[in-house]
mmCIF file of C-alpha atoms in Angstrom:
data_model
loop_
_atom_site.group_PDB
_atom_site.id
_atom_site.type_symbol
_atom_site.label_atom_id
_atom_site.label_comp_id
_atom_site.label_asym_id
_atom_site.label_seq_id
_atom_site.Cartn_x
_atom_site.Cartn_y
_atom_site.Cartn_z
ATOM 1 C CA MET A 1 149.190 104.629 98.385
ATOM 2 C CA GLU A 2 149.559 104.915 102.373
ATOM 3 C CA THR A 3 146.795 106.542 103.651
ATOM 4 C CA LYS A 4 148.773 109.664 105.223
ATOM 5 C CA GLU A 5 149.636 110.433 101.199
ATOM 6 C CA LEU A 6 146.335 109.555 100.675
ATOM 7 C CA TYR A 7 145.007 112.125 102.681
ATOM 8 C CA LYS A 8 147.589 114.828 101.678
ATOM 9 C CA ILE A 9 145.669 114.243 98.157
ATOM 10 C CA TYR A 10 142.408 114.529 100.036
ATOM 11 C CA SER A 11 143.538 117.900 102.326
ATOM 12 C CA GLN A 12 143.196 119.950 99.274
ATOM 13 C CA SER A 13 140.616 118.693 97.327
ATOM 14 C CA ALA A 14 137.098 119.595 97.416
ATOM 15 C CA GLY A 15 136.017 116.645 98.957
ATOM 16 C CA VAL A 16 134.870 112.945 98.019
ATOM 17 C CA CYS A 17 132.285 111.174 95.673
ATOM 18 C CA ILE A 18 131.166 107.559 94.707
ATOM 19 C CA ASP A 19 129.191 108.538 91.936
ATOM 20 C CA SER A 20 130.016 109.669 88.134
ATOM 21 C CA ARG A 21 126.878 111.483 87.638
ATOM 22 C CA HIS A 22 127.652 113.596 90.563
ATOM 23 C CA ILE A 23 131.394 114.446 89.785
ATOM 24 C CA GLU A 24 132.430 117.784 90.574
ATOM 25 C CA GLU A 25 135.535 119.651 90.432
ATOM 26 C CA ARG A 26 138.978 118.475 92.186
ATOM 27 C CA GLN A 27 137.289 115.128 93.975
ATOM 28 C CA LEU A 28 138.470 112.473 94.564
ATOM 29 C CA PHE A 29 136.310 109.619 92.952
ATOM 30 C CA PHE A 30 136.314 106.102 94.666
ATOM 31 C CA ALA A 31 135.648 103.068 92.074
ATOM 32 C CA PHE A 32 133.752 100.743 93.790
ATOM 33 C CA ARG A 33 132.326 97.759 92.179
ATOM 34 C CA GLY A 34 127.882 97.270 93.342
ATOM 35 C CA GLU A 35 125.232 94.812 92.504
ATOM 36 C CA ASN A 36 125.380 96.428 89.117
ATOM 37 C CA THR A 37 128.012 98.406 88.267
ATOM 38 C CA ASP A 38 131.295 98.983 88.676
ATOM 39 C CA GLY A 39 132.901 102.480 89.553
ATOM 40 C CA HIS A 40 136.006 101.553 87.578
ATOM 41 C CA GLN A 41 134.058 101.492 84.145
ATOM 42 C CA TYR A 42 133.980 105.550 84.443
ATOM 43 C CA VAL A 43 136.714 106.204 85.619
ATOM 44 C CA ASP A 44 137.831 108.034 82.335
ATOM 45 C CA LYS A 45 134.856 110.197 82.294
ATOM 46 C CA VAL A 46 135.886 111.470 85.469
ATOM 47 C CA LEU A 47 139.398 112.044 84.668
ATOM 48 C CA GLU A 48 137.428 114.263 82.284
ATOM 49 C CA THR A 49 136.570 116.524 85.458
ATOM 50 C CA GLU A 50 139.160 119.505 86.661
ATOM 51 C CA GLY A 51 141.088 118.556 89.112
ATOM 52 C CA CYS A 52 139.525 114.952 90.351
ATOM 53 C CA TYR A 53 141.347 111.550 91.452
ATOM 54 C CA ALA A 54 140.400 108.190 90.368
ATOM 55 C CA ILE A 55 141.186 105.736 93.522
ATOM 56 C CA ILE A 56 141.116 101.975 91.857
ATOM 57 C CA ASP A 57 141.720 98.720 93.244
ATOM 58 C CA ASP A 58 141.453 97.317 89.608
ATOM 59 C CA ALA A 59 145.203 98.348 87.776
ATOM 60 C CA ALA A 60 143.749 97.891 84.042
ATOM 61 C CA PHE A 61 142.657 101.586 84.463
ATOM 62 C CA ASP A 62 145.730 102.889 85.903
ATOM 63 C CA ARG A 63 145.342 106.531 83.900
ATOM 64 C CA GLY A 64 148.619 107.752 85.291
ATOM 65 C CA ASP A 65 149.121 110.528 87.825
ATOM 66 C CA ARG A 66 146.042 111.155 88.408
ATOM 67 C CA THR A 67 145.049 107.875 89.232
ATOM 68 C CA ILE A 68 145.510 106.659 92.539
ATOM 69 C CA LEU A 69 145.680 102.610 92.544
ATOM 70 C CA VAL A 70 145.148 101.032 95.808
ATOM 71 C CA GLU A 71 144.583 97.306 97.859
ATOM 72 C CA ASP A 72 140.636 97.970 98.094
ATOM 73 C CA VAL A 73 139.048 100.297 97.644
ATOM 74 C CA LEU A 74 136.618 100.459 100.004
ATOM 75 C CA SER A 75 139.062 99.562 102.943
ATOM 76 C CA SER A 76 140.789 102.561 101.611
ATOM 77 C CA ILE A 77 137.703 105.260 102.411
ATOM 78 C CA GLN A 78 137.738 103.492 105.163
ATOM 79 C CA LYS A 79 140.819 104.325 106.735
ATOM 80 C CA LEU A 80 140.752 107.649 104.722
ATOM 81 C CA ALA A 81 137.660 108.503 106.913
ATOM 82 C CA ARG A 82 139.323 106.917 110.782
ATOM 83 C CA TYR A 83 142.404 109.373 109.834
ATOM 84 C CA HIS A 84 140.297 112.596 108.530
ATOM 85 C CA ARG A 85 138.217 111.663 112.142
ATOM 86 C CA ASP A 86 141.412 111.850 114.034
ATOM 87 C CA GLN A 87 142.595 115.354 113.441
ATOM 88 C CA PHE A 88 139.554 116.372 115.096
ATOM 89 C CA ASP A 89 139.519 116.249 119.479
ATOM 90 C CA ILE A 90 135.536 115.888 119.588
ATOM 91 C CA PRO A 91 133.364 114.424 121.413
ATOM 92 C CA VAL A 92 132.177 111.744 118.590
ATOM 93 C CA LEU A 93 128.131 110.371 119.563
ATOM 94 C CA GLY A 94 127.820 106.973 117.629
ATOM 95 C CA ILE A 95 123.849 105.780 117.785
ATOM 96 C CA THR A 96 122.747 102.677 116.954
ATOM 97 C CA GLY A 97 119.790 100.335 117.925
ATOM 98 C CA SER A 98 117.435 98.286 116.488
ATOM 99 C CA ASN A 99 114.192 100.843 116.177
ATOM 100 C CA GLY A 100 114.558 103.919 116.319
ATOM 101 C CA LYS A 101 118.137 105.483 115.278
ATOM 102 C CA THR A 102 117.595 108.160 112.987
ATOM 103 C CA THR A 103 114.322 109.375 114.475
ATOM 104 C CA THR A 104 116.891 109.496 117.899
ATOM 105 C CA LYS A 105 119.672 110.822 116.153
ATOM 106 C CA GLU A 106 117.380 113.893 114.588
ATOM 107 C CA LEU A 107 115.690 114.733 117.482
ATOM 108 C CA ILE A 108 119.879 114.937 119.104
ATOM 109 C CA ALA A 109 120.050 116.596 116.861
ATOM 110 C CA ALA A 110 117.971 119.161 116.868
ATOM 111 C CA ALA A 111 117.723 119.610 120.810
ATOM 112 C CA LEU A 112 121.284 120.798 120.764
ATOM 113 C CA SER A 113 121.665 122.884 117.052
ATOM 114 C CA PRO A 114 120.051 125.749 119.235
ATOM 115 C CA ALA A 115 124.185 125.907 121.109
ATOM 116 C CA LEU A 116 126.199 123.862 119.494
ATOM 117 C CA LYS A 117 127.755 123.440 115.437
ATOM 118 C CA LEU A 118 127.473 119.756 114.892
ATOM 119 C CA HIS A 119 128.263 117.842 112.421
ATOM 120 C CA VAL A 120 125.726 115.100 111.949
ATOM 121 C CA THR A 121 124.486 111.486 109.504
ATOM 122 C CA GLN A 122 122.180 112.763 107.075
ATOM 123 C CA GLY A 123 119.240 110.908 106.084
ATOM 124 C CA ASN A 124 120.595 106.877 107.273
ATOM 125 C CA TYR A 125 123.838 106.944 105.596
ATOM 126 C CA ASN A 126 124.934 104.326 108.518
ATOM 127 C CA ASN A 127 126.449 101.375 106.528
ATOM 128 C CA HIS A 128 130.371 100.647 106.116
ATOM 129 C CA LEU A 129 129.972 103.433 103.447
ATOM 130 C CA GLY A 130 128.059 105.756 104.164
ATOM 131 C CA VAL A 131 129.932 106.042 107.937
ATOM 132 C CA PRO A 132 132.669 106.998 105.886
ATOM 133 C CA LEU A 133 131.328 109.525 103.703
ATOM 134 C CA THR A 134 129.503 110.999 106.947
ATOM 135 C CA LEU A 135 133.035 111.784 108.316
ATOM 136 C CA LEU A 136 134.777 112.787 104.945
ATOM 137 C CA ALA A 137 132.355 115.535 104.456
ATOM 138 C CA LEU A 138 133.308 116.750 107.658
ATOM 139 C CA ARG A 139 135.257 119.879 106.693
ATOM 140 C CA GLU A 140 134.943 122.167 109.094
ATOM 141 C CA ARG A 141 135.544 121.527 112.983
ATOM 142 C CA PRO A 142 132.034 120.873 114.828
ATOM 143 C CA ASP A 143 131.512 121.082 118.789
ATOM 144 C CA VAL A 144 129.750 117.555 117.789
ATOM 145 C CA MET A 145 129.652 114.724 116.098
ATOM 146 C CA ILE A 146 126.982 112.686 115.763
ATOM 147 C CA ILE A 147 127.018 109.664 113.620
ATOM 148 C CA GLU A 148 124.388 107.257 113.040
ATOM 149 C CA MET A 149 125.666 103.067 112.995
ATOM 150 C CA GLY A 150 123.092 100.510 111.300
ATOM 151 C CA ALA A 151 124.350 96.675 111.263
ATOM 152 C CA ASN A 152 123.050 93.530 109.793
ATOM 153 C CA ARG A 153 125.485 91.034 111.794
ATOM 154 C CA LEU A 154 127.558 90.651 114.563
ATOM 155 C CA LYS A 155 131.121 92.735 113.846
ATOM 156 C CA ASP A 156 129.237 95.907 111.927
ATOM 157 C CA ILE A 157 128.974 98.035 115.140
ATOM 158 C CA GLU A 158 133.005 97.493 116.066
ATOM 159 C CA GLU A 159 133.913 97.857 112.333
ATOM 160 C CA LEU A 160 132.004 101.422 111.937
ATOM 161 C CA SER A 161 133.152 101.988 116.027
ATOM 162 C CA ASN A 162 136.716 101.448 114.496
ATOM 163 C CA ILE A 163 136.232 104.192 112.203
ATOM 164 C CA ALA A 164 134.132 107.079 113.463
ATOM 165 C CA ASN A 165 136.203 106.218 116.819
ATOM 166 C CA PRO A 166 132.681 107.587 119.202
ATOM 167 C CA THR A 167 133.357 108.751 122.862
ATOM 168 C CA HIS A 168 130.050 108.597 123.720
ATOM 169 C CA GLY A 169 126.876 105.898 123.191
ATOM 170 C CA LEU A 170 123.697 105.188 123.110
ATOM 171 C CA ILE A 171 121.449 102.446 122.036
ATOM 172 C CA THR A 172 117.835 103.164 121.474
ATOM 173 C CA ASN A 173 116.659 99.610 122.052
ATOM 174 C CA ILE A 174 117.202 96.006 121.583
ATOM 175 C CA GLY A 175 114.371 94.486 119.472
ATOM 176 C CA MET A 176 113.990 91.623 115.881
ATOM 177 C CA ALA A 177 115.272 94.038 113.606
ATOM 178 C CA HIS A 178 118.219 91.997 111.097
ATOM 179 C CA ILE A 179 117.557 88.567 112.944
ATOM 180 C CA GLU A 180 118.198 87.022 110.128
ATOM 181 C CA GLY A 181 121.571 88.496 109.941
ATOM 182 C CA PHE A 182 122.144 88.321 113.454
ATOM 183 C CA GLY A 183 120.770 84.664 114.388
ATOM 184 C CA SER A 184 118.931 85.920 117.073
ATOM 185 C CA GLN A 185 118.226 88.357 119.499
ATOM 186 C CA GLN A 186 121.033 87.153 122.253
ATOM 187 C CA ASN A 187 123.567 88.207 119.412
ATOM 188 C CA ILE A 188 121.699 91.545 118.551
ATOM 189 C CA LEU A 189 122.494 92.835 121.981
ATOM 190 C CA ILE A 190 126.443 91.512 121.415
ATOM 191 C CA GLY A 191 126.655 92.861 118.499
ATOM 192 C CA LYS A 192 124.539 96.798 119.824
ATOM 193 C CA THR A 193 127.190 96.831 122.901
ATOM 194 C CA GLU A 194 130.374 96.263 120.312
ATOM 195 C CA LEU A 195 129.600 99.874 120.421
ATOM 196 C CA TYR A 196 129.813 99.513 124.458
ATOM 197 C CA GLU A 197 132.862 97.797 124.298
ATOM 198 C CA HIS A 198 134.034 100.524 122.074
ATOM 199 C CA ILE A 199 133.146 103.810 124.264
ATOM 200 C CA ALA A 200 135.068 101.563 127.254
ATOM 201 C CA ASP A 201 138.242 101.206 125.584
ATOM 202 C CA ASN A 202 138.219 105.235 125.266
ATOM 203 C CA GLU A 203 136.691 105.770 129.027
ATOM 204 C CA GLY A 204 133.871 107.667 127.328
ATOM 205 C CA THR A 205 129.976 108.078 128.296
ATOM 206 C CA LEU A 206 126.645 106.397 127.847
ATOM 207 C CA PHE A 207 124.088 107.298 126.947
ATOM 208 C CA ILE A 208 121.683 104.345 128.472
ATOM 209 C CA ASN A 209 117.521 103.151 129.221
ATOM 210 C CA LYS A 210 117.309 103.399 132.995
ATOM 211 C CA ASN A 211 114.478 100.666 132.598
ATOM 212 C CA ASP A 212 116.171 98.394 129.572
ATOM 213 C CA SER A 213 117.121 95.536 131.568
ATOM 214 C CA LYS A 214 118.677 93.723 128.349
ATOM 215 C CA LEU A 215 120.641 96.895 127.795
ATOM 216 C CA LEU A 216 122.132 96.821 131.599
ATOM 217 C CA SER A 217 123.130 93.603 131.591
ATOM 218 C CA ARG A 218 125.721 94.554 128.599
ATOM 219 C CA LEU A 219 126.616 97.675 130.864
ATOM 220 C CA PRO A 220 130.981 97.832 130.883
ATOM 221 C CA GLU A 221 132.972 99.108 133.808
ATOM 222 C CA ASN A 222 135.369 102.292 133.166
ATOM 223 C CA VAL A 223 132.243 104.890 131.595
ATOM 224 C CA ASP A 224 130.663 107.410 132.412
ATOM 225 C CA VAL A 225 126.688 106.697 132.641
ATOM 226 C CA ARG A 226 123.736 109.151 131.811
ATOM 227 C CA LEU A 227 120.206 107.834 132.406
ATOM 228 C CA TYR A 228 117.096 108.442 130.818
ATOM 229 C CA PRO A 229 114.093 108.700 130.999
ATOM 230 C CA MET A 230 114.093 112.088 132.976
ATOM 231 C CA ASP A 231 112.312 112.684 136.212
ATOM 232 C CA GLU A 232 111.425 115.538 135.366
ATOM 233 C CA LEU A 233 109.740 115.744 131.862
ATOM 234 C CA GLU A 234 106.216 114.049 131.488
ATOM 235 C CA ILE A 235 105.153 113.116 127.922
ATOM 236 C CA ARG A 236 102.104 112.032 127.031
ATOM 237 C CA SER A 237 99.859 111.612 123.704
ATOM 238 C CA LYS A 238 97.342 113.892 123.308
ATOM 239 C CA SER A 239 94.775 113.650 120.299
ATOM 240 C CA LEU A 240 97.429 113.173 117.472
ATOM 241 C CA PHE A 241 100.596 115.075 118.697
ATOM 242 C CA ILE A 242 102.668 114.084 121.643
ATOM 243 C CA GLU A 243 102.921 117.182 124.216
ATOM 244 C CA ILE A 244 106.268 118.056 126.851
ATOM 245 C CA GLU A 245 105.865 119.556 130.501
ATOM 246 C CA ASP A 246 108.725 120.246 131.866
ATOM 247 C CA LYS A 247 107.945 120.524 135.232
ATOM 248 C CA LYS A 248 111.364 122.399 136.315
ATOM 249 C CA THR A 249 110.585 125.521 133.639
ATOM 250 C CA ASP A 250 106.437 124.817 133.992
ATOM 251 C CA ARG A 251 106.323 125.080 130.350
ATOM 252 C CA SER A 252 104.597 122.434 127.711
ATOM 253 C CA TYR A 253 105.573 122.213 124.369
ATOM 254 C CA THR A 254 103.453 119.896 121.626
ATOM 255 C CA SER A 255 106.051 118.245 118.871
ATOM 256 C CA ALA A 256 105.525 117.611 115.523
ATOM 257 C CA LEU A 257 105.791 113.747 115.893
ATOM 258 C CA TYR A 258 103.176 110.856 116.880
ATOM 259 C CA GLY A 259 103.001 107.940 118.751
ATOM 260 C CA ILE A 260 103.997 107.640 122.630
ATOM 261 C CA TYR A 261 106.962 105.823 121.750
ATOM 262 C CA ASN A 262 109.179 108.649 120.379
ATOM 263 C CA ALA A 263 108.978 109.631 124.372
ATOM 264 C CA LEU A 264 112.113 107.294 125.172
ATOM 265 C CA ASN A 265 113.119 109.161 122.062
ATOM 266 C CA ILE A 266 112.243 112.544 123.248
ATOM 267 C CA HIS A 267 113.992 111.488 126.573
ATOM 268 C CA ALA A 268 117.741 110.352 124.997
ATOM 269 C CA ALA A 269 117.652 113.364 123.041
ATOM 270 C CA MET A 270 117.034 115.717 126.862
ATOM 271 C CA CYS A 271 119.931 113.213 128.052
ATOM 272 C CA VAL A 272 121.701 114.339 125.598
ATOM 273 C CA ALA A 273 121.720 118.158 126.039
ATOM 274 C CA GLU A 274 121.376 118.400 129.833
ATOM 275 C CA TYR A 275 125.459 116.617 129.675
ATOM 276 C CA PHE A 276 126.387 118.843 127.058
ATOM 277 C CA SER A 277 125.009 121.492 129.266
ATOM 278 C CA VAL A 278 122.507 123.176 126.555
ATOM 279 C CA ASP A 279 119.944 125.327 128.037
ATOM 280 C CA ARG A 280 117.190 123.889 129.179
ATOM 281 C CA GLU A 281 114.366 125.764 126.867
ATOM 282 C CA LEU A 282 116.562 126.383 123.739
ATOM 283 C CA ALA A 283 116.706 122.181 123.702
ATOM 284 C CA LEU A 284 113.070 121.211 124.111
ATOM 285 C CA GLU A 285 112.364 124.203 121.704
ATOM 286 C CA GLY A 286 114.302 122.682 119.412
ATOM 287 C CA ILE A 287 112.792 119.276 119.913
ATOM 288 C CA ALA A 288 109.292 120.803 119.487
ATOM 289 C CA ALA A 289 110.229 122.219 116.159
ATOM 290 C CA TYR A 290 111.942 119.401 114.664
ATOM 291 C CA GLN A 291 109.748 118.221 111.404
ATOM 292 C CA PRO A 292 110.399 114.567 110.743
ATOM 293 C CA GLU A 293 110.844 113.854 106.935
ATOM 294 C CA MET A 294 111.762 111.151 104.507
ATOM 295 C CA ASN A 295 108.448 109.713 104.681
ATOM 296 C CA ARG A 296 109.339 108.457 108.199
ATOM 297 C CA SER A 297 105.697 110.320 111.281
ATOM 298 C CA GLN A 298 104.856 112.600 108.888
ATOM 299 C CA VAL A 299 102.127 114.129 109.535
ATOM 300 C CA ILE A 300 100.558 115.835 105.957
ATOM 301 C CA LYS A 301 97.423 118.150 105.845
ATOM 302 C CA LYS A 302 95.399 118.221 102.662
ATOM 303 C CA ALA A 303 92.130 119.883 102.484
ATOM 304 C CA LYS A 304 89.515 117.706 104.873
ATOM 305 C CA LEU A 305 92.132 115.074 105.398
ATOM 306 C CA THR A 306 95.122 114.171 107.662
ATOM 307 C CA LEU A 307 97.206 111.529 106.310
ATOM 308 C CA ILE A 308 100.032 109.716 107.952
ATOM 309 C CA MET A 309 103.556 108.691 106.012
ATOM 310 C CA ASP A 310 105.036 106.220 107.585
ATOM 311 C CA ALA A 311 105.918 104.727 104.638
ATOM 312 C CA TYR A 312 110.074 104.088 105.535
ATOM 313 C CA ASN A 313 111.492 100.472 105.009
ATOM 314 C CA ALA A 314 111.214 99.909 108.434
ATOM 315 C CA ASN A 315 111.103 96.022 110.241
ATOM 316 C CA PRO A 316 108.287 94.762 111.286
ATOM 317 C CA SER A 317 108.241 95.719 115.570
ATOM 318 C CA SER A 318 108.973 99.457 114.127
ATOM 319 C CA MET A 319 105.628 98.921 112.029
ATOM 320 C CA LYS A 320 103.703 97.555 114.310
ATOM 321 C CA LEU A 321 103.960 100.744 116.772
ATOM 322 C CA SER A 322 103.128 102.967 113.728
ATOM 323 C CA ILE A 323 99.870 101.203 113.665
ATOM 324 C CA GLU A 324 99.064 101.515 116.719
#
């Protein structure tokens, strides 16, 4: 089935699902093959749910009108996601980097949300399947979409950019994460800056750390560039938590984040907020109110104890900073 025809069915559905245990009425079930199971085995169960369709690439599981045979299930959901994304003429900010992607994404969302309607990657749905699922979860037009993008090897970011079609881009940094797939730090730089190339093709906007020589070395032409850190913000680590002083308004804020390495993430968030004309005080209040979740940078009070919970699966450089 052509993507345009599948989109008509999707448009009248209640969304998409890839786990038969969570199927709901009128959803499209994409029968993926995983490491331990094959979604095709659950097609019959899915079709028992009212109004559901099953997207398959194995003709042996064709059950008639409510099964849709495609050449490849993964390619099908990716093309559907891109088609859906193209229905919205909105800014799409793509975020990648070796460290700090998710925290930066959440801080940007915290800074923008007081003034703008957002659609944001949930959790770490940032790969070849997570990005399409994030896009297809969008049902109403937002002001801005924020898409996190992860990569294990060269061409991953190019693939995700071709799905999400970002108009704006931010790379947090270039470290050693997933070097087993990239082969070298230089390849990590090349791979991450595939995002830059896509933004250049869109004549879009890049948010760049002005002190990062690696990222500046790959800066393309034909893009609008916004630089951070921002001179009017002073960010310091006092006792446990980070404090933010805004020299423009002479106001101070205490963040729920610890670790001075988060200063750059906060600067990035404020740079994006300024670009989208969010009131400074609203943006900084949003950042200060952000509460870390998902076992990242969490501070938990228990009786007389202060527990630091930073147990999310991370790369060695992130863990080193966390311990420091």
